[in-house]
Tab-separated table of C-alpha atoms in Angstrom:
chain	number	residue	atom	x	y	z
A	1	MET	CA	-0.049	0.113	-0.229
A	2	THR	CA	2.138	3.363	-0.938
A	3	ARG	CA	1.044	6.142	1.517
A	4	ASP	CA	-1.622	7.935	-0.650
A	5	GLU	CA	-3.429	4.552	-0.782
A	6	ILE	CA	-3.438	4.673	3.345
A	7	THR	CA	-4.018	8.364	3.469
A	8	ALA	CA	-7.023	7.783	1.205
A	9	HIS	CA	-8.444	4.729	3.189
A	10	ILE	CA	-7.764	6.362	6.826
A	11	LEU	CA	-9.563	9.980	4.830
A	12	GLN	CA	-12.915	7.473	4.206
A	13	ILE	CA	-12.895	5.843	7.997
A	14	PHE	CA	-12.458	9.342	9.649
A	15	ARG	CA	-15.522	9.849	7.309
A	16	LYS	CA	-17.334	6.666	7.882
A	17	GLU	CA	-16.771	5.912	10.937
A	18	PHE	CA	-16.328	9.365	12.660
A	19	GLU	CA	-18.892	11.775	10.558
A	20	ILE	CA	-15.312	13.579	9.977
A	21	GLU	CA	-15.028	15.513	6.811
A	22	ASN	CA	-11.543	15.877	4.843
A	23	PRO	CA	-9.737	17.036	8.055
A	24	GLY	CA	-6.677	18.638	7.391
A	25	LEU	CA	-3.444	15.615	8.073
A	26	ASP	CA	-1.760	17.690	9.798
A	27	ASP	CA	-4.847	18.913	12.170
A	28	ASP	CA	-5.308	18.258	15.673
A	29	LEU	CA	-8.210	15.357	16.248
A	30	ARG	CA	-8.533	15.639	19.782
A	31	GLU	CA	-8.920	19.473	19.697
A	32	GLU	CA	-10.045	20.546	16.263
A	33	HIS	CA	-12.501	17.272	15.710
A	34	GLU	CA	-13.478	15.688	19.242
A	35	PHE	CA	-11.591	12.580	18.824
A	36	ASP	CA	-11.036	11.196	21.958
A	37	SER	CA	-10.062	8.063	23.553
A	38	ILE	CA	-13.367	5.879	22.311
A	39	ASP	CA	-12.742	6.700	19.141
A	40	ALA	CA	-8.849	6.130	18.912
A	41	VAL	CA	-10.163	2.746	20.558
A	42	GLU	CA	-12.726	2.202	17.790
A	43	LEU	CA	-10.022	3.329	14.950
A	44	LEU	CA	-7.638	0.872	16.067
A	45	LEU	CA	-9.874	-1.932	14.769
A	46	GLN	CA	-10.275	-0.812	11.742
A	47	ILE	CA	-6.647	-0.214	11.050
A	48	GLU	CA	-6.577	-4.248	12.190
A	49	LYS	CA	-9.010	-4.567	9.459
A	50	MET	CA	-6.836	-2.683	6.628
A	51	LEU	CA	-3.948	-4.889	8.080
A	52	GLY	CA	-5.513	-7.900	8.277
A	53	SER	CA	-3.728	-8.788	11.574
A	54	GLU	CA	-4.569	-8.006	14.964
A	55	LEU	CA	-2.177	-5.192	16.773
A	56	THR	CA	-0.033	-6.255	20.171
A	57	GLN	CA	-1.015	-4.498	23.473
A	58	GLU	CA	2.276	-3.105	23.067
A	59	GLU	CA	1.737	-1.811	19.417
A	60	LYS	CA	-2.057	-0.121	20.446
A	61	LYS	CA	-0.089	1.228	23.449
A	62	GLN	CA	2.001	2.849	20.823
A	63	ALA	CA	-1.253	4.163	18.989
A	64	MET	CA	-2.568	6.495	22.200
A	65	ASP	CA	0.496	9.434	21.338
A	66	ILE	CA	-1.230	9.960	17.897
A	67	ARG	CA	-3.048	13.309	17.123
A	68	THR	CA	-2.931	13.810	13.406
A	69	ILE	CA	-4.212	12.107	10.261
A	70	ASN	CA	-0.352	12.359	8.989
A	71	GLN	CA	0.710	10.092	12.495
A	72	VAL	CA	-1.991	7.636	11.837
A	73	CYS	CA	-0.715	6.931	8.246
A	74	ASP	CA	2.699	6.985	9.875
A	75	TYR	CA	2.096	4.141	12.074
A	76	ILE	CA	0.345	2.412	9.771
A	77	GLU	CA	3.253	2.517	7.423
A	78	GLY	CA	5.513	0.976	10.508
A	79	LEU	CA	3.026	-1.697	11.145
A	80	ALA	CA	2.815	-2.587	7.873
A	81	ARG	CA	6.914	-3.055	7.682
A	82	ILE	CA	7.105	-5.186	10.267
A	83	ARG	CA	4.689	-7.148	8.990
A	84	GLN	CA	6.188	-7.247	5.583
A	85	ASN	CA	9.825	-8.138	7.193
A	86	VAL	CA	8.319	-11.000	9.630
A	87	SER	CA	6.482	-12.390	6.300
B	1	MET	CA	-31.116	24.264	56.438
B	2	ASN	CA	-34.948	23.389	54.506
B	3	ARG	CA	-35.351	25.390	51.174
B	4	ARG	CA	-38.158	24.936	49.391
B	5	VAL	CA	-37.986	23.050	46.238
B	6	VAL	CA	-40.351	23.702	43.154
B	7	ILE	CA	-40.608	22.031	39.197
B	8	THR	CA	-39.616	24.567	36.125
B	9	ALA	CA	-39.987	22.692	33.228
B	10	CYS	CA	-40.796	19.227	32.129
B	11	SER	CA	-40.410	17.248	29.257
B	12	ALA	CA	-41.907	13.576	28.120
B	13	ILE	CA	-42.148	10.626	25.766
B	14	THR	CA	-44.857	8.326	26.557
B	15	PRO	CA	-46.867	5.969	24.545
B	16	ILE	CA	-49.500	8.380	24.429
B	17	GLY	CA	-47.659	11.003	23.078
B	18	ARG	CA	-44.997	13.575	24.141
B	19	THR	CA	-46.428	16.589	24.472
B	20	ARG	CA	-48.773	17.785	27.325
B	21	ALA	CA	-51.561	18.022	24.548
B	22	GLU	CA	-51.317	14.962	23.337
B	23	MET	CA	-51.118	13.184	26.230
B	24	LEU	CA	-54.288	15.006	27.859
B	25	HIS	CA	-56.321	14.179	24.806
B	26	CYS	CA	-55.650	10.648	25.089
B	27	LEU	CA	-56.390	10.543	29.202
B	28	THR	CA	-59.741	12.802	28.483
B	29	ASN	CA	-60.986	10.607	25.462
B	30	GLY	CA	-60.053	6.919	26.849
B	31	VAL	CA	-57.252	6.110	24.549
B	32	SER	CA	-54.879	3.482	25.399
B	33	GLY	CA	-51.010	3.515	24.185
B	34	VAL	CA	-50.516	-0.468	24.939
B	35	LYS	CA	-50.074	-2.259	21.660
B	36	PRO	CA	-49.058	-5.799	20.601
B	37	LEU	CA	-46.027	-6.993	21.409
B	38	LYS	CA	-43.390	-6.769	18.727
B	39	GLU	CA	-41.685	-9.913	17.407
B	40	ASP	CA	-38.142	-9.653	18.434
B	41	GLY	CA	-37.015	-12.833	17.466
B	42	LEU	CA	-35.367	-14.229	20.302
B	43	LEU	CA	-37.740	-14.135	23.329
B	44	SER	CA	-41.172	-12.784	22.280
B	45	SER	CA	-41.975	-16.212	20.599
B	46	PHE	CA	-41.856	-18.109	24.249
B	47	ILE	CA	-43.882	-15.084	26.374
B	48	HIS	CA	-47.243	-15.488	26.875
B	49	SER	CA	-48.294	-11.703	26.570
B	50	LYS	CA	-48.581	-10.262	23.598
B	51	VAL	CA	-48.817	-6.604	24.286
B	52	PHE	CA	-46.459	-3.318	25.377
B	53	GLY	CA	-47.009	0.038	26.016
B	54	THR	CA	-45.231	1.517	22.541
B	55	VAL	CA	-43.956	4.786	21.385
B	56	ASP	CA	-45.039	3.790	17.912
B	57	TYR	CA	-44.451	7.377	16.666
B	58	PRO	CA	-40.795	8.338	15.447
B	59	VAL	CA	-38.820	10.545	18.262
B	60	THR	CA	-36.330	12.965	16.206
B	61	TYR	CA	-33.068	13.553	17.831
B	62	ASP	CA	-30.565	15.879	16.179
B	63	PHE	CA	-27.059	14.834	18.518
B	64	LYS	CA	-24.284	15.212	16.850
B	65	ARG	CA	-21.470	12.188	16.581
B	66	SER	CA	-19.756	12.642	19.527
B	67	PHE	CA	-22.687	12.716	21.978
B	68	ARG	CA	-24.121	9.261	19.839
B	69	LYS	CA	-21.176	7.258	19.753
B	70	THR	CA	-22.102	6.501	23.850
B	71	MET	CA	-25.517	6.038	23.456
B	72	GLY	CA	-27.841	3.723	22.923
B	73	PRO	CA	-31.561	4.158	22.793
B	74	VAL	CA	-32.421	4.238	26.671
B	75	ALA	CA	-29.598	7.244	26.262
B	76	TYR	CA	-31.250	8.650	23.314
B	77	TYR	CA	-35.111	8.971	25.688
B	78	ALA	CA	-32.836	10.374	28.297
B	79	CYS	CA	-30.931	12.700	26.372
B	80	GLN	CA	-33.973	13.656	24.340
B	81	VAL	CA	-35.904	14.766	27.299
B	82	ALA	CA	-33.616	16.385	29.064
B	83	LYS	CA	-32.501	18.913	26.583
B	84	GLU	CA	-36.366	19.394	25.466
B	85	THR	CA	-36.397	20.295	29.762
B	86	LEU	CA	-33.111	22.302	29.896
B	87	GLU	CA	-34.073	24.697	26.884
B	88	SER	CA	-37.894	25.165	28.094
B	89	SER	CA	-36.658	26.077	31.788
B	90	GLY	CA	-34.891	29.318	30.213
B	91	ILE	CA	-31.982	28.299	33.182
B	92	GLY	CA	-28.707	29.387	31.660
B	93	GLN	CA	-25.655	27.976	30.532
B	94	ASP	CA	-23.936	29.735	33.918
B	95	LEU	CA	-25.972	27.167	36.160
B	96	ILE	CA	-25.766	24.185	34.187
B	97	THR	CA	-22.233	24.040	33.802
B	98	SER	CA	-21.821	25.640	37.053
B	99	GLY	CA	-21.657	22.421	39.416
B	100	ARG	CA	-24.918	23.768	41.047
B	101	LEU	CA	-26.685	22.062	38.781
B	102	GLY	CA	-26.567	18.182	39.515
B	103	VAL	CA	-28.145	14.934	37.610
B	104	ALA	CA	-30.231	12.278	39.082
B	105	PHE	CA	-31.615	9.807	36.026
B	106	GLY	CA	-31.598	6.302	35.916
B	107	SER	CA	-33.395	3.215	34.458
B	108	THR	CA	-34.240	-0.424	34.644
B	109	HIS	CA	-30.786	-1.961	33.279
B	110	GLY	CA	-29.329	0.720	31.311
B	111	SER	CA	-29.471	-0.470	27.304
B	112	PRO	CA	-30.726	-4.006	26.899
B	113	THR	CA	-31.297	-3.755	23.111
B	114	VAL	CA	-26.819	-2.859	23.495
B	115	GLN	CA	-26.919	-6.097	25.970
B	116	ARG	CA	-27.948	-8.174	23.867
B	117	GLU	CA	-25.748	-7.551	20.921
B	118	ILE	CA	-23.107	-7.834	23.417
B	119	TYR	CA	-24.583	-11.057	24.319
B	120	LYS	CA	-25.158	-12.640	20.923
B	121	THR	CA	-21.428	-11.371	20.026
B	122	PHE	CA	-19.793	-12.968	22.823
B	123	PHE	CA	-22.252	-16.936	22.914
B	124	GLY	CA	-22.178	-16.884	19.400
B	125	GLY	CA	-19.197	-14.937	17.582
B	126	THR	CA	-16.103	-15.881	16.501
B	127	GLN	CA	-12.841	-14.671	18.750
B	128	SER	CA	-12.328	-11.946	16.683
B	129	ASP	CA	-16.243	-10.670	16.811
B	130	VAL	CA	-15.428	-11.227	20.529
B	131	ARG	CA	-12.620	-8.484	20.329
B	132	SER	CA	-14.852	-6.505	19.057
B	133	ILE	CA	-16.905	-5.581	21.884
B	134	GLY	CA	-15.466	-2.370	23.426
B	135	ALA	CA	-15.949	0.301	25.938
B	136	VAL	CA	-18.375	1.753	24.074
B	137	ASP	CA	-21.008	-0.510	23.922
B	138	TYR	CA	-20.265	-0.615	27.790
B	139	LEU	CA	-21.067	3.128	27.917
B	140	LYS	CA	-24.184	2.453	25.919
B	141	SER	CA	-25.112	-0.390	28.213
B	142	MET	CA	-24.181	-0.029	31.962
B	143	VAL	CA	-26.750	1.331	34.160
B	144	HIS	CA	-26.045	4.838	34.878
B	145	THR	CA	-25.733	5.537	31.042
B	146	THR	CA	-28.528	8.026	30.619
B	147	ALA	CA	-27.591	10.186	33.721
B	148	VAL	CA	-23.530	10.313	32.193
B	149	ASN	CA	-24.672	10.352	28.386
B	150	ILE	CA	-26.720	13.587	29.991
B	151	THR	CA	-23.825	15.041	31.752
B	152	LYS	CA	-21.629	14.793	29.197
B	153	MET	CA	-24.146	16.011	26.522
B	154	PHE	CA	-24.777	19.837	28.487
B	155	GLY	CA	-21.595	19.812	30.051
B	156	ILE	CA	-23.406	19.347	33.507
B	157	THR	CA	-20.362	19.395	36.771
B	158	GLY	CA	-22.855	19.101	39.745
B	159	ARG	CA	-23.127	15.929	41.394
B	160	VAL	CA	-24.487	12.430	39.807
B	161	ILE	CA	-27.493	10.011	41.584
B	162	SER	CA	-28.421	7.300	39.206
B	163	SER	CA	-30.959	4.996	40.566
B	164	SER	CA	-31.720	1.589	39.518
B	165	THR	CA	-34.622	0.831	41.639
B	166	ALA	CA	-37.098	-0.502	38.468
B	167	CYS	CA	-40.446	0.725	38.893
B	168	THR	CA	-39.237	3.477	41.965
B	169	THR	CA	-36.274	4.478	39.742
B	170	SER	CA	-37.202	7.860	38.253
B	171	SER	CA	-39.648	8.603	41.520
B	172	GLN	CA	-36.187	8.111	43.451
B	173	SER	CA	-34.508	10.400	41.389
B	174	ILE	CA	-36.922	13.273	42.101
B	175	GLY	CA	-36.999	12.380	45.656
B	176	PHE	CA	-33.298	12.257	45.478
B	177	GLY	CA	-33.069	15.835	43.491
B	178	TYR	CA	-35.476	17.251	45.592
B	179	GLU	CA	-33.452	16.765	48.658
B	180	MET	CA	-30.383	17.674	47.031
B	181	ILE	CA	-31.793	21.165	46.347
B	182	LYS	CA	-33.808	20.876	49.923
B	183	PHE	CA	-31.003	20.687	51.642
B	184	GLY	CA	-28.338	22.739	50.262
B	185	MET	CA	-26.044	20.503	48.273
B	186	GLN	CA	-27.539	21.980	44.782
B	187	ASP	CA	-29.825	24.987	43.804
B	188	ALA	CA	-31.060	22.902	40.629
B	189	MET	CA	-31.312	19.278	39.880
B	190	LEU	CA	-32.381	17.493	36.306
B	191	CYS	CA	-34.414	14.434	37.184
B	192	GLY	CA	-36.232	11.274	35.272
B	193	GLY	CA	-36.260	7.702	33.778
B	194	ALA	CA	-36.228	6.821	30.717
B	195	ASP	CA	-36.495	2.167	29.849
B	196	GLU	CA	-36.123	1.486	26.028
B	197	TYR	CA	-38.346	-0.865	24.145
B	198	ASP	CA	-37.395	-3.971	25.785
B	199	THR	CA	-39.253	-7.831	26.022
B	200	THR	CA	-36.378	-9.095	28.264
B	201	THR	CA	-38.297	-7.031	31.521
B	202	VAL	CA	-42.043	-8.630	29.858
B	203	ALA	CA	-40.100	-12.263	30.062
B	204	VAL	CA	-39.264	-11.745	33.530
B	205	PHE	CA	-42.386	-10.467	34.559
B	206	ASP	CA	-44.372	-13.151	32.434
B	207	ASN	CA	-42.496	-15.578	34.521
B	208	LEU	CA	-43.424	-14.671	37.329
B	209	LEU	CA	-47.017	-14.667	35.886
B	210	ALA	CA	-47.586	-11.125	36.931
B	211	CYS	CA	-47.751	-10.248	33.230
B	212	SER	CA	-51.439	-9.720	31.827
B	213	THR	CA	-52.139	-12.357	28.974
B	214	ALA	CA	-55.938	-12.549	28.634
B	215	PHE	CA	-56.056	-9.727	26.086
B	216	ASN	CA	-53.583	-10.013	23.859
B	217	ASP	CA	-55.995	-9.627	21.315
B	218	THR	CA	-57.329	-6.231	22.333
B	219	PRO	CA	-54.465	-4.481	23.693
B	220	ASP	CA	-56.435	-1.296	24.858
B	221	GLN	CA	-58.277	-3.343	27.239
B	222	THR	CA	-54.927	-4.180	29.802
B	223	PRO	CA	-53.971	-3.009	32.334
B	224	ARG	CA	-57.205	-3.050	34.074
B	225	PRO	CA	-56.105	-0.902	37.645
B	226	PHE	CA	-58.217	-2.201	40.848
B	227	ASP	CA	-60.808	-3.718	38.243
B	228	ALA	CA	-62.511	-7.358	38.868
B	229	LYS	CA	-60.469	-8.638	35.591
B	230	ARG	CA	-57.347	-7.284	35.820
B	231	ASP	CA	-54.834	-9.759	35.101
B	232	GLY	CA	-51.799	-8.529	35.732
B	233	LEU	CA	-49.725	-5.601	34.321
B	234	VAL	CA	-47.820	-4.811	30.733
B	235	VAL	CA	-44.560	-3.193	30.780
B	236	GLY	CA	-43.952	-0.135	28.647
B	237	GLU	CA	-41.046	1.921	27.258
B	238	GLY	CA	-40.798	5.935	27.978
B	239	ALA	CA	-38.729	8.630	29.613
B	240	GLY	CA	-38.845	11.591	31.349
B	241	ALA	CA	-37.148	14.507	33.067
B	242	VAL	CA	-38.453	17.696	35.180
B	243	LEU	CA	-36.445	20.547	36.393
B	244	LEU	CA	-36.410	21.049	40.322
B	245	GLU	CA	-35.159	24.031	41.568
B	246	GLU	CA	-34.488	26.201	44.567
B	247	TYR	CA	-37.677	28.013	44.664
B	248	GLU	CA	-36.272	31.939	45.486
B	249	HIS	CA	-33.689	31.110	42.716
B	250	ALA	CA	-36.812	30.341	40.437
B	251	ARG	CA	-38.752	33.486	41.756
B	252	LYS	CA	-36.069	35.492	41.339
B	253	ARG	CA	-35.140	34.679	37.416
B	254	GLY	CA	-39.190	34.597	36.647
B	255	ALA	CA	-39.422	31.105	36.145
B	256	THR	CA	-42.421	29.365	35.326
B	257	ILE	CA	-43.098	27.018	38.363
B	258	LEU	CA	-45.405	23.874	37.634
B	259	GLY	CA	-45.677	22.537	41.304
B	260	GLU	CA	-43.683	22.354	44.180
B	261	VAL	CA	-42.198	19.335	45.345
B	262	ILE	CA	-43.282	19.350	49.038
B	263	GLY	CA	-42.109	15.741	50.262
B	264	PHE	CA	-40.842	12.650	49.901
B	265	SER	CA	-40.301	9.142	51.379
B	266	CYS	CA	-38.673	6.135	50.304
B	267	ASN	CA	-38.563	3.307	52.805
B	268	ASN	CA	-38.162	-0.651	52.049
B	269	ASN	CA	-40.431	-3.399	53.481
B	270	GLY	CA	-37.413	-5.545	55.133
B	271	GLY	CA	-38.335	-8.705	53.884
B	272	ASP	CA	-39.636	-10.293	50.527
B	273	LEU	CA	-38.360	-8.826	47.446
B	274	ILE	CA	-41.425	-9.779	45.020
B	275	LEU	CA	-44.419	-9.465	47.339
B	276	PRO	CA	-46.576	-5.910	47.862
B	277	ASN	CA	-46.112	-5.027	51.757
B	278	LEU	CA	-49.173	-3.119	53.765
B	279	GLN	CA	-47.230	-2.376	56.650
B	280	GLY	CA	-44.240	-1.218	54.525
B	281	ILE	CA	-46.344	1.106	51.937
B	282	THR	CA	-48.868	2.175	54.166
B	283	GLU	CA	-45.200	3.476	56.672
B	284	THR	CA	-44.611	4.704	52.880
B	285	ILE	CA	-46.823	7.192	52.913
B	286	ARG	CA	-46.884	7.874	56.098
B	287	ILE	CA	-43.374	9.337	56.564
B	288	GLY	CA	-43.992	11.023	53.261
B	289	LEU	CA	-46.870	13.642	55.205
B	290	ARG	CA	-44.518	13.777	58.094
B	291	ASP	CA	-41.769	15.016	55.624
B	292	ALA	CA	-44.319	16.966	53.703
B	293	GLY	CA	-45.496	18.608	56.877
B	294	ILE	CA	-48.825	18.105	55.868
B	295	SER	CA	-52.320	16.076	57.334
B	296	ALA	CA	-53.434	13.089	55.183
B	297	GLY	CA	-56.909	15.593	54.749
B	298	GLU	CA	-54.907	17.934	52.775
B	299	VAL	CA	-54.230	15.729	49.775
B	300	ASP	CA	-56.730	16.034	47.061
B	301	PHE	CA	-55.746	13.373	44.106
B	302	ILE	CA	-53.599	10.531	44.654
B	303	SER	CA	-51.832	8.949	41.471
B	304	ALA	CA	-51.374	5.003	42.343
B	305	HIS	CA	-48.294	2.434	41.864
B	306	ALA	CA	-51.304	0.375	40.437
B	307	THR	CA	-49.865	-1.677	37.866
B	308	GLY	CA	-52.687	-3.843	37.449
B	309	THR	CA	-51.640	-7.436	39.684
B	310	LYS	CA	-54.106	-9.365	41.667
B	311	MET	CA	-52.603	-8.936	44.859
B	312	GLY	CA	-50.578	-5.349	44.284
B	313	ASP	CA	-54.317	-3.333	43.274
B	314	VAL	CA	-55.489	-4.470	46.161
B	315	ILE	CA	-52.390	-4.012	48.723
B	316	GLU	CA	-52.265	-0.731	47.420
B	317	ALA	CA	-55.795	0.153	47.772
B	318	GLN	CA	-55.594	-1.002	51.604
B	319	ALA	CA	-53.029	1.698	52.512
B	320	ILE	CA	-54.549	4.406	50.834
B	321	HIS	CA	-57.813	3.419	52.639
B	322	ASN	CA	-55.981	2.986	55.957
B	323	VAL	CA	-54.073	6.889	55.816
B	324	TYR	CA	-56.723	8.807	53.962
B	325	GLY	CA	-59.996	7.053	53.939
B	326	ASP	CA	-62.332	6.943	51.459
B	327	HIS	CA	-61.328	11.105	50.407
B	328	PRO	CA	-58.916	11.704	47.700
B	329	PRO	CA	-59.839	10.578	44.791
B	330	VAL	CA	-57.498	7.840	43.079
B	331	VAL	CA	-55.910	7.957	39.608
B	332	GLY	CA	-53.436	4.707	37.622
B	333	LEU	CA	-52.383	6.110	35.692
B	334	LYS	CA	-50.781	3.064	34.209
B	335	SER	CA	-54.451	1.634	33.006
B	336	TYR	CA	-53.498	4.506	29.549
B	337	MET	CA	-49.787	2.813	28.555
B	338	GLY	CA	-48.560	0.388	30.696
B	339	HIS	CA	-45.696	0.697	33.501
B	340	THR	CA	-43.280	2.331	31.697
B	341	MET	CA	-40.884	0.976	34.679
B	342	GLY	CA	-37.806	3.356	35.102
B	343	SER	CA	-40.185	6.299	33.730
B	344	CYS	CA	-43.532	5.503	34.986
B	345	GLY	CA	-42.510	8.058	38.598
B	346	VAL	CA	-41.517	10.888	36.176
B	347	ILE	CA	-44.088	10.282	33.818
B	348	GLU	CA	-47.164	9.991	36.113
B	349	THR	CA	-45.525	13.414	37.934
B	350	ILE	CA	-45.375	15.179	34.868
B	351	ILE	CA	-48.989	14.269	34.131
B	352	LEU	CA	-50.471	15.158	37.452
B	353	LEU	CA	-48.683	18.723	36.621
B	354	HIS	CA	-51.078	18.733	33.204
B	355	LEU	CA	-54.031	18.088	35.258
B	356	MET	CA	-53.342	20.228	38.263
B	357	ARG	CA	-52.921	23.236	35.589
B	358	GLU	CA	-55.823	22.415	34.137
B	359	GLY	CA	-57.721	22.482	37.040
B	360	TYR	CA	-59.740	18.702	35.879
B	361	ILE	CA	-58.809	14.544	36.620
B	362	VAL	CA	-59.243	12.063	34.466
B	363	PRO	CA	-60.702	7.985	35.072
B	364	THR	CA	-58.567	5.173	35.532
B	365	LEU	CA	-59.008	3.487	32.002
B	366	ASN	CA	-60.518	-0.052	31.775
B	367	LEU	CA	-61.984	0.399	34.883
B	368	SER	CA	-65.669	-1.514	34.529
B	369	LYS	CA	-66.534	-2.968	37.373
B	370	ILE	CA	-64.049	-2.022	40.817
B	371	ASP	CA	-63.149	-5.505	42.237
B	372	GLU	CA	-64.895	-5.556	45.776
B	373	ARG	CA	-61.090	-5.453	47.683
B	374	CYS	CA	-60.453	-2.543	46.026
B	375	ALA	CA	-63.848	-0.872	46.450
B	376	MET	CA	-63.159	1.401	49.678
B	377	ILE	CA	-61.439	3.797	48.194
B	378	ARG	CA	-62.238	6.959	45.772
B	379	HIS	CA	-61.906	5.414	42.648
B	380	SER	CA	-61.838	8.588	39.583
B	381	ARG	CA	-63.929	7.458	37.334
B	382	GLU	CA	-64.304	10.261	34.722
B	383	VAL	CA	-63.465	13.309	33.309
B	384	LYS	CA	-64.397	15.677	36.140
B	385	ASP	CA	-63.695	19.883	36.616
B	386	TYR	CA	-61.256	19.233	40.361
B	387	PRO	CA	-58.614	22.025	41.228
B	388	ILE	CA	-55.662	19.494	42.577
B	389	ARG	CA	-53.869	21.957	45.068
B	390	THR	CA	-51.553	18.784	46.928
B	391	ALA	CA	-51.244	15.606	45.019
B	392	ALA	CA	-49.412	12.173	45.765
B	393	VAL	CA	-47.628	10.251	43.790
B	394	GLN	CA	-47.159	6.440	44.733
B	395	ASN	CA	-44.333	4.444	43.349
B	396	PHE	CA	-43.373	0.707	44.339
B	397	ALA	CA	-40.350	-1.370	43.140
B	398	PHE	CA	-39.511	-5.150	42.730
B	399	GLY	CA	-37.242	-5.181	45.711
B	400	GLY	CA	-39.631	-3.839	48.569
B	401	VAL	CA	-38.378	-0.546	47.578
B	402	ASN	CA	-41.521	1.724	48.202
B	403	THR	CA	-41.297	6.203	47.520
B	404	ASN	CA	-44.590	8.502	47.621
B	405	LEU	CA	-43.994	12.239	46.125
B	406	PHE	CA	-45.982	15.043	47.805
B	407	ILE	CA	-46.240	17.632	44.920
B	408	ARG	CA	-48.186	21.390	45.448
B	409	LYS	CA	-49.991	23.656	43.266
B	410	ILE	CA	-48.053	27.062	43.524
B	411	SER	CA	-50.320	30.154	42.630
B	412	GLN	CA	-47.782	32.625	40.938
B	413	GLY	CA	-49.111	36.033	40.364
């Protein structure tokens, strides 16, 4: 998956699951879009579906500092890299 | 500190409508909100009682996703009546978020609809399905979901009380809210209760042989409080909220005062968790009268709990007779809409406020032939001009919990 594809997929999830339309890629999601810890947990489930594999507890904890769409995409790229290396 | 407590706004969602006009139309024309039980694909086919007090009209909501995400059906009901109550009260955001306004709101058991989905996943799903049960499902289904979704939506920072005592849930909400203000802990309390459409509750009462089953083909003829042919209660759904406010606070801001809460009692039978108890209920009434500082003779109208069960109605009639004799007219409002469980106390209080305002009383529906064991009290049997000055709202719950609220009309000049 390219970076652009990941971004497009995440923006689609934000639109469909969180009713957040076209957020700026560096918007603070909590401050500007009321995206809270409950949403973050829901997003992790969506990311698991996207990657087709479960996240470890450690990986989930790493996501708790994420604030922007760009950071979400960085996080997914990192997860995908790890899974690619393992396989 | 003993401060006066008044009701300055209210809102309801009931099987007989939402507005004062809709409810009074049903109450004065003998229109019932009891409908056939809906097929739910799980329990309904096993339940003998095929009737339900149903909200069969659409309720429109306008809640942002950030609020909706933690709300099950019961919280939608609760937040909608809370919203309308706050809006119609005219109080400002400064009071709402001051910490001096609290919430007393509950339901019988949170959201059974969401709980049902959780259990379906839990018992029928794969491992990955089970992992999908998340924090949101808990927030939607937990027993205090109504109260805290209200605090979240309106930024309320005061006290939170979330009674969950089945049929006395919302009468406790009003009573405990009244005490919060009376004793100076809060200046205002948003009080009420809600319960969503749910067949689990019907199944419980059905198993206990407490549900009506003889009128499955004619739902509007049941329940029949105090009637010789009554055969049990009818479960219903609904929600109601009232805003309680310290009297001087309300008066100074020029609020419309719908009524004053002058007394409240709550006790327990101290024994059996199901059977009605004459001594316990009689004592509830007496404690309430003492709290209100009035004599039995001053009460001129009673909204009875009157679920339509064989024994419950007889015991309640005896308790009323023990204290009041045959003086005040007694109405059983559940005859119009069934037993709306966690919301019945507040809905019955709101209807009482409407009757106080209008200056007439309404009959108990389906009371064709009074059971002779309930005949010693004065039943309300027709729509009749009757100025109510002081009234009692009685509610009793499984677990032996009894409540009594006393409401007085205030003349505003």
